[in-house]
PDB file of N, CA, C and O in Angstrom:
ATOM      1  N   MET W   1      75.201  91.068  82.135  1.00 67.00           N
ATOM      2  CA  MET W   1      75.378  90.201  81.120  1.00 67.00           C
ATOM      3  C   MET W   1      75.784  91.196  80.032  1.00 67.00           C
ATOM      4  O   MET W   1      74.839  92.825  80.163  1.00 67.00           O
ATOM      5  N   THR W   2      76.441  91.328  79.163  1.00 89.00           N
ATOM      6  CA  THR W   2      76.582  92.211  77.974  1.00 89.00           C
ATOM      7  C   THR W   2      75.413  92.375  77.047  1.00 89.00           C
ATOM      8  O   THR W   2      74.937  91.307  76.795  1.00 89.00           O
ATOM      9  N   ILE W   3      75.097  93.526  76.067  1.00 91.00           N
ATOM     10  CA  ILE W   3      74.086  92.985  75.301  1.00 91.00           C
ATOM     11  C   ILE W   3      74.575  92.028  74.166  1.00 91.00           C
ATOM     12  O   ILE W   3      73.546  91.372  73.507  1.00 91.00           O
ATOM     13  N   THR W   4      75.839  91.956  73.723  1.00 91.00           N
ATOM     14  CA  THR W   4      76.522  91.354  72.842  1.00 91.00           C
ATOM     15  C   THR W   4      75.715  89.295  73.370  1.00 91.00           C
ATOM     16  O   THR W   4      75.206  88.856  72.193  1.00 91.00           O
ATOM     17  N   LEU W   5      76.185  89.466  74.571  1.00 89.00           N
ATOM     18  CA  LEU W   5      75.440  87.545  74.369  1.00 89.00           C
ATOM     19  C   LEU W   5      74.457  87.622  74.985  1.00 89.00           C
ATOM     20  O   LEU W   5      73.616  86.530  74.459  1.00 89.00           O
ATOM     21  N   TRP W   6      73.815  88.434  75.391  1.00 91.00           N
ATOM     22  CA  TRP W   6      72.135  88.284  74.845  1.00 91.00           C
ATOM     23  C   TRP W   6      71.973  88.242  73.461  1.00 91.00           C
ATOM     24  O   TRP W   6      70.635  87.544  73.306  1.00 91.00           O
ATOM     25  N   ARG W   7      72.007  89.185  72.967  1.00 93.00           N
ATOM     26  CA  ARG W   7      71.824  88.566  70.914  1.00 93.00           C
ATOM     27  C   ARG W   7      71.571  87.880  70.822  1.00 93.00           C
ATOM     28  O   ARG W   7      71.853  87.019  70.272  1.00 93.00           O
ATOM     29  N   ARG W   8      73.645  86.844  71.385  1.00 90.00           N
ATOM     30  CA  ARG W   8      73.990  85.440  71.045  1.00 90.00           C
ATOM     31  C   ARG W   8      72.443  84.589  71.584  1.00 90.00           C
ATOM     32  O   ARG W   8      72.054  83.503  70.864  1.00 90.00           O
ATOM     33  N   ILE W   9      72.733  84.813  72.785  1.00 91.00           N
ATOM     34  CA  ILE W   9      71.069  83.949  73.096  1.00 91.00           C
ATOM     35  C   ILE W   9      69.907  84.362  72.471  1.00 91.00           C
ATOM     36  O   ILE W   9      69.278  83.300  71.970  1.00 91.00           O
ATOM     37  N   ARG W  10      69.289  85.315  71.988  1.00 92.00           N
ATOM     38  CA  ARG W  10      68.375  85.270  71.393  1.00 92.00           C
ATOM     39  C   ARG W  10      68.656  85.135  70.065  1.00 92.00           C
ATOM     40  O   ARG W  10      67.401  84.392  69.549  1.00 92.00           O
ATOM     41  N   ARG W  11      69.502  85.262  69.611  1.00 93.00           N
ATOM     42  CA  ARG W  11      69.785  84.348  68.261  1.00 93.00           C
ATOM     43  C   ARG W  11      70.137  82.421  68.290  1.00 93.00           C
ATOM     44  O   ARG W  11      68.675  81.713  66.987  1.00 93.00           O
ATOM     45  N   TYR W  12      70.038  81.656  69.159  1.00 91.00           N
ATOM     46  CA  TYR W  12      69.538  80.667  69.335  1.00 91.00           C
ATOM     47  C   TYR W  12      68.093  80.209  69.330  1.00 91.00           C
ATOM     48  O   TYR W  12      67.820  78.933  69.287  1.00 91.00           O
ATOM     49  N   VAL W  13      67.907  81.444  70.500  1.00 91.00           N
ATOM     50  CA  VAL W  13      66.406  80.817  70.854  1.00 91.00           C
ATOM     51  C   VAL W  13      66.089  81.115  69.339  1.00 91.00           C
ATOM     52  O   VAL W  13      64.834  80.347  69.100  1.00 91.00           O
ATOM     53  N   GLU W  14      65.924  82.118  68.689  1.00 91.00           N
ATOM     54  CA  GLU W  14      64.804  81.534  67.152  1.00 91.00           C
ATOM     55  C   GLU W  14      65.589  80.755  66.489  1.00 91.00           C
ATOM     56  O   GLU W  14      64.725  80.627  65.608  1.00 91.00           O
ATOM     57  N   THR W  15      66.863  80.522  66.735  1.00 90.00           N
ATOM     58  CA  THR W  15      66.782  79.560  65.264  1.00 90.00           C
ATOM     59  C   THR W  15      66.400  77.604  65.929  1.00 90.00           C
ATOM     60  O   THR W  15      66.197  77.058  65.239  1.00 90.00           O
ATOM     61  N   GLY W  16      66.423  77.795  67.212  1.00 90.00           N
ATOM     62  CA  GLY W  16      66.722  76.476  68.156  1.00 90.00           C
ATOM     63  C   GLY W  16      67.607  75.712  67.205  1.00 90.00           C
ATOM     64  O   GLY W  16      67.395  74.375  67.453  1.00 90.00           O
ATOM     65  N   ARG W  17      69.285  76.665  66.984  1.00 91.00           N
ATOM     66  CA  ARG W  17      70.283  75.687  66.791  1.00 91.00           C
ATOM     67  C   ARG W  17      70.994  75.257  68.106  1.00 91.00           C
ATOM     68  O   ARG W  17      71.585  76.451  68.359  1.00 91.00           O
ATOM     69  N   GLU W  18      71.856  74.096  68.149  1.00 92.00           N
ATOM     70  CA  GLU W  18      72.368  73.613  69.128  1.00 92.00           C
ATOM     71  C   GLU W  18      73.379  73.769  68.014  1.00 92.00           C
ATOM     72  O   GLU W  18      73.827  73.646  67.322  1.00 92.00           O
ATOM     73  N   THR W  19      74.831  74.095  68.986  1.00 94.00           N
ATOM     74  CA  THR W  19      76.016  73.836  69.072  1.00 94.00           C
ATOM     75  C   THR W  19      76.721  72.864  69.671  1.00 94.00           C
ATOM     76  O   THR W  19      75.698  72.803  71.301  1.00 94.00           O
ATOM     77  N   PRO W  20      78.129  72.526  69.825  1.00 95.00           N
ATOM     78  CA  PRO W  20      78.716  71.396  70.871  1.00 95.00           C
ATOM     79  C   PRO W  20      78.948  72.433  72.283  1.00 95.00           C
ATOM     80  O   PRO W  20      79.250  71.775  73.019  1.00 95.00           O
ATOM     81  N   LYS W  21      78.962  74.157  71.768  1.00 95.00           N
ATOM     82  CA  LYS W  21      78.550  74.568  73.396  1.00 95.00           C
ATOM     83  C   LYS W  21      77.155  75.384  73.571  1.00 95.00           C
ATOM     84  O   LYS W  21      77.051  75.859  75.190  1.00 95.00           O
ATOM     85  N   VAL W  22      76.482  74.597  72.935  1.00 95.00           N
ATOM     86  CA  VAL W  22      74.988  75.048  73.704  1.00 95.00           C
ATOM     87  C   VAL W  22      73.732  74.006  73.300  1.00 95.00           C
ATOM     88  O   VAL W  22      73.819  73.784  72.135  1.00 95.00           O
ATOM     89  N   ASP W  23      73.257  74.005  74.086  1.00 94.00           N
ATOM     90  CA  ASP W  23      72.437  72.752  74.718  1.00 94.00           C
ATOM     91  C   ASP W  23      71.031  73.632  74.837  1.00 94.00           C
ATOM     92  O   ASP W  23      70.774  73.964  75.836  1.00 94.00           O
ATOM     93  N   LEU W  24      69.950  73.268  74.357  1.00 93.00           N
ATOM     94  CA  LEU W  24      68.057  73.754  74.370  1.00 93.00           C
ATOM     95  C   LEU W  24      67.662  72.746  74.684  1.00 93.00           C
ATOM     96  O   LEU W  24      67.535  71.792  74.587  1.00 93.00           O
ATOM     97  N   LYS W  25      66.548  72.994  75.921  1.00 92.00           N
ATOM     98  CA  LYS W  25      66.048  72.109  76.527  1.00 92.00           C
ATOM     99  C   LYS W  25      64.685  72.760  77.415  1.00 92.00           C
ATOM    100  O   LYS W  25      64.263  73.900  76.989  1.00 92.00           O
ATOM    101  N   LEU W  26      63.695  72.207  76.609  1.00 91.00           N
ATOM    102  CA  LEU W  26      62.254  72.344  76.257  1.00 91.00           C
ATOM    103  C   LEU W  26      62.126  72.380  77.833  1.00 91.00           C
ATOM    104  O   LEU W  26      61.496  73.524  78.515  1.00 91.00           O
ATOM    105  N   ASN W  27      62.274  70.932  78.710  1.00 91.00           N
ATOM    106  CA  ASN W  27      62.149  71.060  79.884  1.00 91.00           C
ATOM    107  C   ASN W  27      63.128  70.419  80.551  1.00 91.00           C
ATOM    108  O   ASN W  27      63.997  69.910  79.745  1.00 91.00           O
ATOM    109  N   LEU W  28      63.247  70.914  81.925  1.00 91.00           N
ATOM    110  CA  LEU W  28      64.377  70.435  82.853  1.00 91.00           C
ATOM    111  C   LEU W  28      63.619  69.270  83.954  1.00 91.00           C
ATOM    112  O   LEU W  28      63.024  69.789  84.994  1.00 91.00           O
ATOM    113  N   GLN W  29      64.349  68.467  84.012  1.00 90.00           N
ATOM    114  CA  GLN W  29      63.596  67.155  84.659  1.00 90.00           C
ATOM    115  C   GLN W  29      65.524  66.770  85.178  1.00 90.00           C
ATOM    116  O   GLN W  29      66.410  66.217  84.605  1.00 90.00           O
ATOM    117  N   LEU W  30      65.165  66.172  86.415  1.00 91.00           N
ATOM    118  CA  LEU W  30      66.601  66.280  87.706  1.00 91.00           C
ATOM    119  C   LEU W  30      66.525  65.231  87.876  1.00 91.00           C
ATOM    120  O   LEU W  30      66.795  65.158  89.693  1.00 91.00           O
ATOM    121  N   SER W  31      65.694  64.474  87.889  1.00 90.00           N
ATOM    122  CA  SER W  31      65.468  63.028  88.251  1.00 90.00           C
ATOM    123  C   SER W  31      64.908  61.718  87.274  1.00 90.00           C
ATOM    124  O   SER W  31      64.952  62.054  86.805  1.00 90.00           O
ATOM    125  N   GLY W  32      65.927  60.701  87.769  1.00 89.00           N
ATOM    126  CA  GLY W  32      66.206  59.782  87.164  1.00 89.00           C
ATOM    127  C   GLY W  32      66.850  59.697  85.906  1.00 89.00           C
ATOM    128  O   GLY W  32      67.872  59.831  85.828  1.00 89.00           O
ATOM    129  N   ALA W  33      66.473  59.278  84.620  1.00 90.00           N
ATOM    130  CA  ALA W  33      67.221  59.244  83.570  1.00 90.00           C
ATOM    131  C   ALA W  33      67.764  60.526  83.180  1.00 90.00           C
ATOM    132  O   ALA W  33      68.370  61.047  82.724  1.00 90.00           O
ATOM    133  N   GLY W  34      66.923  61.333  83.398  1.00 90.00           N
ATOM    134  CA  GLY W  34      66.741  63.168  83.076  1.00 90.00           C
ATOM    135  C   GLY W  34      67.836  63.702  83.993  1.00 90.00           C
ATOM    136  O   GLY W  34      68.457  64.525  82.849  1.00 90.00           O
ATOM    137  N   GLU W  35      68.341  62.937  85.123  1.00 93.00           N
ATOM    138  CA  GLU W  35      69.323  63.861  85.614  1.00 93.00           C
ATOM    139  C   GLU W  35      70.848  63.584  85.170  1.00 93.00           C
ATOM    140  O   GLU W  35      71.491  63.626  84.710  1.00 93.00           O
ATOM    141  N   ALA W  36      71.160  61.947  85.019  1.00 93.00           N
ATOM    142  CA  ALA W  36      71.887  61.613  84.099  1.00 93.00           C
ATOM    143  C   ALA W  36      71.797  62.167  82.916  1.00 93.00           C
ATOM    144  O   ALA W  36      73.073  62.451  82.116  1.00 93.00           O
ATOM    145  N   GLU W  37      71.190  62.636  82.226  1.00 92.00           N
ATOM    146  CA  GLU W  37      71.205  63.681  80.900  1.00 92.00           C
ATOM    147  C   GLU W  37      71.683  64.968  80.718  1.00 92.00           C
ATOM    148  O   GLU W  37      72.340  65.207  80.141  1.00 92.00           O
ATOM    149  N   PHE W  38      71.221  65.638  82.009  1.00 93.00           N
ATOM    150  CA  PHE W  38      71.751  67.028  82.485  1.00 93.00           C
ATOM    151  C   PHE W  38      72.952  66.918  82.859  1.00 93.00           C
ATOM    152  O   PHE W  38      73.752  67.094  81.783  1.00 93.00           O
ATOM    153  N   VAL W  39      73.719  66.315  83.204  1.00 94.00           N
ATOM    154  CA  VAL W  39      75.100  65.242  84.344  1.00 94.00           C
ATOM    155  C   VAL W  39      75.819  65.333  82.914  1.00 94.00           C
ATOM    156  O   VAL W  39      76.822  65.948  82.336  1.00 94.00           O
ATOM    157  N   LYS W  40      75.162  64.647  81.923  1.00 95.00           N
ATOM    158  CA  LYS W  40      75.901  64.184  80.048  1.00 95.00           C
ATOM    159  C   LYS W  40      76.297  65.813  79.588  1.00 95.00           C
ATOM    160  O   LYS W  40      77.330  66.065  79.277  1.00 95.00           O
ATOM    161  N   ASP W  41      75.044  66.619  79.532  1.00 95.00           N
ATOM    162  CA  ASP W  41      75.031  67.172  78.459  1.00 95.00           C
ATOM    163  C   ASP W  41      76.326  68.205  79.358  1.00 95.00           C
ATOM    164  O   ASP W  41      76.600  69.491  78.328  1.00 95.00           O
ATOM    165  N   VAL W  42      76.351  68.523  80.362  1.00 96.00           N
ATOM    166  CA  VAL W  42      77.006  69.487  80.925  1.00 96.00           C
ATOM    167  C   VAL W  42      78.254  69.277  81.174  1.00 96.00           C
ATOM    168  O   VAL W  42      79.090  70.306  80.931  1.00 96.00           O
ATOM    169  N   THR W  43      79.033  67.593  80.871  1.00 97.00           N
ATOM    170  CA  THR W  43      80.036  67.431  81.306  1.00 97.00           C
ATOM    171  C   THR W  43      80.527  67.791  79.594  1.00 97.00           C
ATOM    172  O   THR W  43      81.550  68.186  79.122  1.00 97.00           O
ATOM    173  N   ALA W  44      79.592  67.322  78.790  1.00 96.00           N
ATOM    174  CA  ALA W  44      79.787  67.348  77.177  1.00 96.00           C
ATOM    175  C   ALA W  44      81.023  69.130  76.789  1.00 96.00           C
ATOM    176  O   ALA W  44      81.297  69.450  76.320  1.00 96.00           O
ATOM    177  N   ILE W  45      79.708  69.980  77.521  1.00 97.00           N
ATOM    178  CA  ILE W  45      79.829  71.181  77.079  1.00 97.00           C
ATOM    179  C   ILE W  45      81.254  71.496  77.686  1.00 97.00           C
ATOM    180  O   ILE W  45      81.579  72.123  77.002  1.00 97.00           O
ATOM    181  N   ALA W  46      81.432  71.626  78.974  1.00 96.00           N
ATOM    182  CA  ALA W  46      82.633  71.576  79.526  1.00 96.00           C
ATOM    183  C   ALA W  46      83.613  71.095  79.002  1.00 96.00           C
ATOM    184  O   ALA W  46      84.630  71.456  78.780  1.00 96.00           O
ATOM    185  N   ASP W  47      83.585  69.953  78.515  1.00 96.00           N
ATOM    186  CA  ASP W  47      84.809  69.017  77.526  1.00 96.00           C
ATOM    187  C   ASP W  47      84.780  69.459  76.276  1.00 96.00           C
ATOM    188  O   ASP W  47      86.222  69.479  75.577  1.00 96.00           O
ATOM    189  N   THR W  48      84.482  70.781  75.842  1.00 96.00           N
ATOM    190  CA  THR W  48      84.193  70.821  74.659  1.00 96.00           C
ATOM    191  C   THR W  48      85.208  72.359  74.658  1.00 96.00           C
ATOM    192  O   THR W  48      85.146  73.247  75.227  1.00 96.00           O
ATOM    193  N   PRO W  49      86.453  72.632  73.492  1.00 96.00           N
ATOM    194  CA  PRO W  49      87.432  73.392  73.358  1.00 96.00           C
ATOM    195  C   PRO W  49      86.325  74.421  73.264  1.00 96.00           C
ATOM    196  O   PRO W  49      85.392  74.223  72.240  1.00 96.00           O
ATOM    197  N   GLY W  50      86.724  75.710  73.904  1.00 92.00           N
ATOM    198  CA  GLY W  50      86.313  76.820  73.105  1.00 92.00           C
ATOM    199  C   GLY W  50      85.693  77.496  74.333  1.00 92.00           C
ATOM    200  O   GLY W  50      86.067  77.688  75.126  1.00 92.00           O
ATOM    201  N   GLY W  51      84.871  78.946  73.872  1.00 89.00           N
ATOM    202  CA  GLY W  51      84.432  79.736  75.722  1.00 89.00           C
ATOM    203  C   GLY W  51      83.766  79.281  76.127  1.00 89.00           C
ATOM    204  O   GLY W  51      83.627  78.089  76.329  1.00 89.00           O
ATOM    205  N   ASP W  52      82.664  79.470  77.119  1.00 91.00           N
ATOM    206  CA  ASP W  52      81.675  79.618  77.852  1.00 91.00           C
ATOM    207  C   ASP W  52      80.677  78.677  76.391  1.00 91.00           C
ATOM    208  O   ASP W  52      80.699  78.905  75.396  1.00 91.00           O
ATOM    209  N   GLY W  53      80.125  77.824  77.324  1.00 94.00           N
ATOM    210  CA  GLY W  53      78.832  77.025  77.142  1.00 94.00           C
ATOM    211  C   GLY W  53      77.526  77.707  77.933  1.00 94.00           C
ATOM    212  O   GLY W  53      77.951  78.321  78.783  1.00 94.00           O
ATOM    213  N   TYR W  54      76.718  76.837  76.938  1.00 93.00           N
ATOM    214  CA  TYR W  54      75.245  77.202  77.693  1.00 93.00           C
ATOM    215  C   TYR W  54      73.907  76.608  77.810  1.00 93.00           C
ATOM    216  O   TYR W  54      74.296  75.485  76.305  1.00 93.00           O
ATOM    217  N   ILE W  55      73.683  75.799  78.489  1.00 94.00           N
ATOM    218  CA  ILE W  55      71.933  74.980  78.429  1.00 94.00           C
ATOM    219  C   ILE W  55      70.749  76.288  78.606  1.00 94.00           C
ATOM    220  O   ILE W  55      71.016  76.949  79.679  1.00 94.00           O
ATOM    221  N   ILE W  56      70.255  76.432  77.525  1.00 93.00           N
ATOM    222  CA  ILE W  56      69.395  77.290  78.186  1.00 93.00           C
ATOM    223  C   ILE W  56      67.866  76.649  77.994  1.00 93.00           C
ATOM    224  O   ILE W  56      67.125  75.286  76.765  1.00 93.00           O
ATOM    225  N   ILE W  57      66.726  76.548  78.748  1.00 93.00           N
ATOM    226  CA  ILE W  57      65.871  75.963  79.431  1.00 93.00           C
ATOM    227  C   ILE W  57      64.782  76.729  78.629  1.00 93.00           C
ATOM    228  O   ILE W  57      64.201  77.717  79.203  1.00 93.00           O
ATOM    229  N   GLY W  58      63.961  76.347  78.423  1.00 91.00           N
ATOM    230  CA  GLY W  58      62.555  76.427  78.169  1.00 91.00           C
ATOM    231  C   GLY W  58      61.948  76.757  76.710  1.00 91.00           C
ATOM    232  O   GLY W  58      61.255  76.743  75.889  1.00 91.00           O
ATOM    233  N   ILE W  59      63.624  76.008  75.711  1.00 90.00           N
ATOM    234  CA  ILE W  59      63.380  76.534  74.912  1.00 90.00           C
ATOM    235  C   ILE W  59      63.939  75.074  73.507  1.00 90.00           C
ATOM    236  O   ILE W  59      64.774  74.140  74.054  1.00 90.00           O
ATOM    237  N   GLN W  60      62.648  74.476  72.427  1.00 87.00           N
ATOM    238  CA  GLN W  60      62.874  73.540  71.571  1.00 87.00           C
ATOM    239  C   GLN W  60      63.730  73.539  71.122  1.00 87.00           C
ATOM    240  O   GLN W  60      63.998  74.546  69.652  1.00 87.00           O
ATOM    241  N   ASP W  61      64.816  72.827  70.544  1.00 83.00           N
ATOM    242  CA  ASP W  61      66.019  72.508  69.601  1.00 83.00           C
ATOM    243  C   ASP W  61      64.921  72.881  68.158  1.00 83.00           C
ATOM    244  O   ASP W  61      63.885  72.053  68.051  1.00 83.00           O
ATOM    245  N   SER W  62      65.719  72.430  67.148  1.00 83.00           N
ATOM    246  CA  SER W  62      65.090  73.008  65.705  1.00 83.00           C
ATOM    247  C   SER W  62      64.198  71.976  65.428  1.00 83.00           C
ATOM    248  O   SER W  62      63.711  71.458  64.410  1.00 83.00           O
ATOM    249  N   LYS W  63      65.245  70.542  65.135  1.00 79.00           N
ATOM    250  CA  LYS W  63      65.065  69.204  65.013  1.00 79.00           C
ATOM    251  C   LYS W  63      63.720  68.888  65.429  1.00 79.00           C
ATOM    252  O   LYS W  63      63.431  68.220  65.064  1.00 79.00           O
ATOM    253  N   ASP W  64      63.092  68.827  66.815  1.00 76.00           N
ATOM    254  CA  ASP W  64      62.364  68.679  67.204  1.00 76.00           C
ATOM    255  C   ASP W  64      60.863  70.026  67.053  1.00 76.00           C
ATOM    256  O   ASP W  64      59.712  69.543  67.504  1.00 76.00           O
ATOM    257  N   ARG W  65      60.998  70.966  66.904  1.00 70.00           N
ATOM    258  CA  ARG W  65      60.436  72.061  66.482  1.00 70.00           C
ATOM    259  C   ARG W  65      59.185  71.076  65.364  1.00 70.00           C
ATOM    260  O   ARG W  65      58.928  70.786  64.449  1.00 70.00           O
ATOM    261  N   GLN W  66      57.961  71.821  65.945  1.00 68.00           N
ATOM    262  CA  GLN W  66      56.498  71.496  64.419  1.00 68.00           C
ATOM    263  C   GLN W  66      55.768  72.903  64.146  1.00 68.00           C
ATOM    264  O   GLN W  66      55.659  72.700  63.387  1.00 68.00           O
ATOM    265  N   SER W  67      56.452  73.830  64.972  1.00 58.00           N
ATOM    266  CA  SER W  67      55.961  75.389  64.981  1.00 58.00           C
ATOM    267  C   SER W  67      56.924  76.489  64.557  1.00 58.00           C
ATOM    268  O   SER W  67      57.859  76.095  64.640  1.00 58.00           O
ATOM    269  N   SER W  68      56.548  77.744  64.248  1.00 54.00           N
ATOM    270  CA  SER W  68      57.580  78.923  64.329  1.00 54.00           C
ATOM    271  C   SER W  68      57.625  79.579  65.964  1.00 54.00           C
ATOM    272  O   SER W  68      58.482  80.249  66.024  1.00 54.00           O
ATOM    273  N   ASP W  69      57.330  78.927  66.441  1.00 56.00           N
ATOM    274  CA  ASP W  69      57.104  78.927  68.316  1.00 56.00           C
ATOM    275  C   ASP W  69      58.226  78.856  68.673  1.00 56.00           C
ATOM    276  O   ASP W  69      58.812  77.229  69.173  1.00 56.00           O
ATOM    277  N   PRO W  70      59.491  79.613  68.829  1.00 53.00           N
ATOM    278  CA  PRO W  70      60.643  78.808  69.657  1.00 53.00           C
ATOM    279  C   PRO W  70      60.721  78.136  71.000  1.00 53.00           C
ATOM    280  O   PRO W  70      60.848  77.053  71.382  1.00 53.00           O
ATOM    281  N   CYS W  71      59.067  78.482  71.389  1.00 57.00           N
ATOM    282  CA  CYS W  71      59.104  77.308  72.999  1.00 57.00           C
ATOM    283  C   CYS W  71      58.180  76.355  72.737  1.00 57.00           C
ATOM    284  O   CYS W  71      58.100  75.212  73.098  1.00 57.00           O
ATOM    285  N   ASN W  72      57.389  76.860  71.276  1.00 51.00           N
ATOM    286  CA  ASN W  72      56.496  75.230  70.526  1.00 51.00           C
ATOM    287  C   ASN W  72      55.925  75.035  72.126  1.00 51.00           C
ATOM    288  O   ASN W  72      55.832  73.342  72.495  1.00 51.00           O
ATOM    289  N   TYR W  73      54.728  75.493  73.028  1.00 42.00           N
ATOM    290  CA  TYR W  73      54.090  75.129  73.574  1.00 42.00           C
ATOM    291  C   TYR W  73      53.005  74.499  73.190  1.00 42.00           C
ATOM    292  O   TYR W  73      52.058  74.650  72.167  1.00 42.00           O
TER     293      TYR W  73
END
């Protein structure tokens, strides 16, 4: 990966901002409803015009954050 890509990912982690091509997930659940949600997110990112898309796992999005910790453990 390039340094530019790492900087972009770091910005998403720090701000907690999602975009149509970036989805942040605190946890990844791949059973039951979690599996359907993951498939929906991947499909939405793939169907959105533009460059690459990302699902960043282990980071809570800004609308769900309670503190300044991006992981919000």
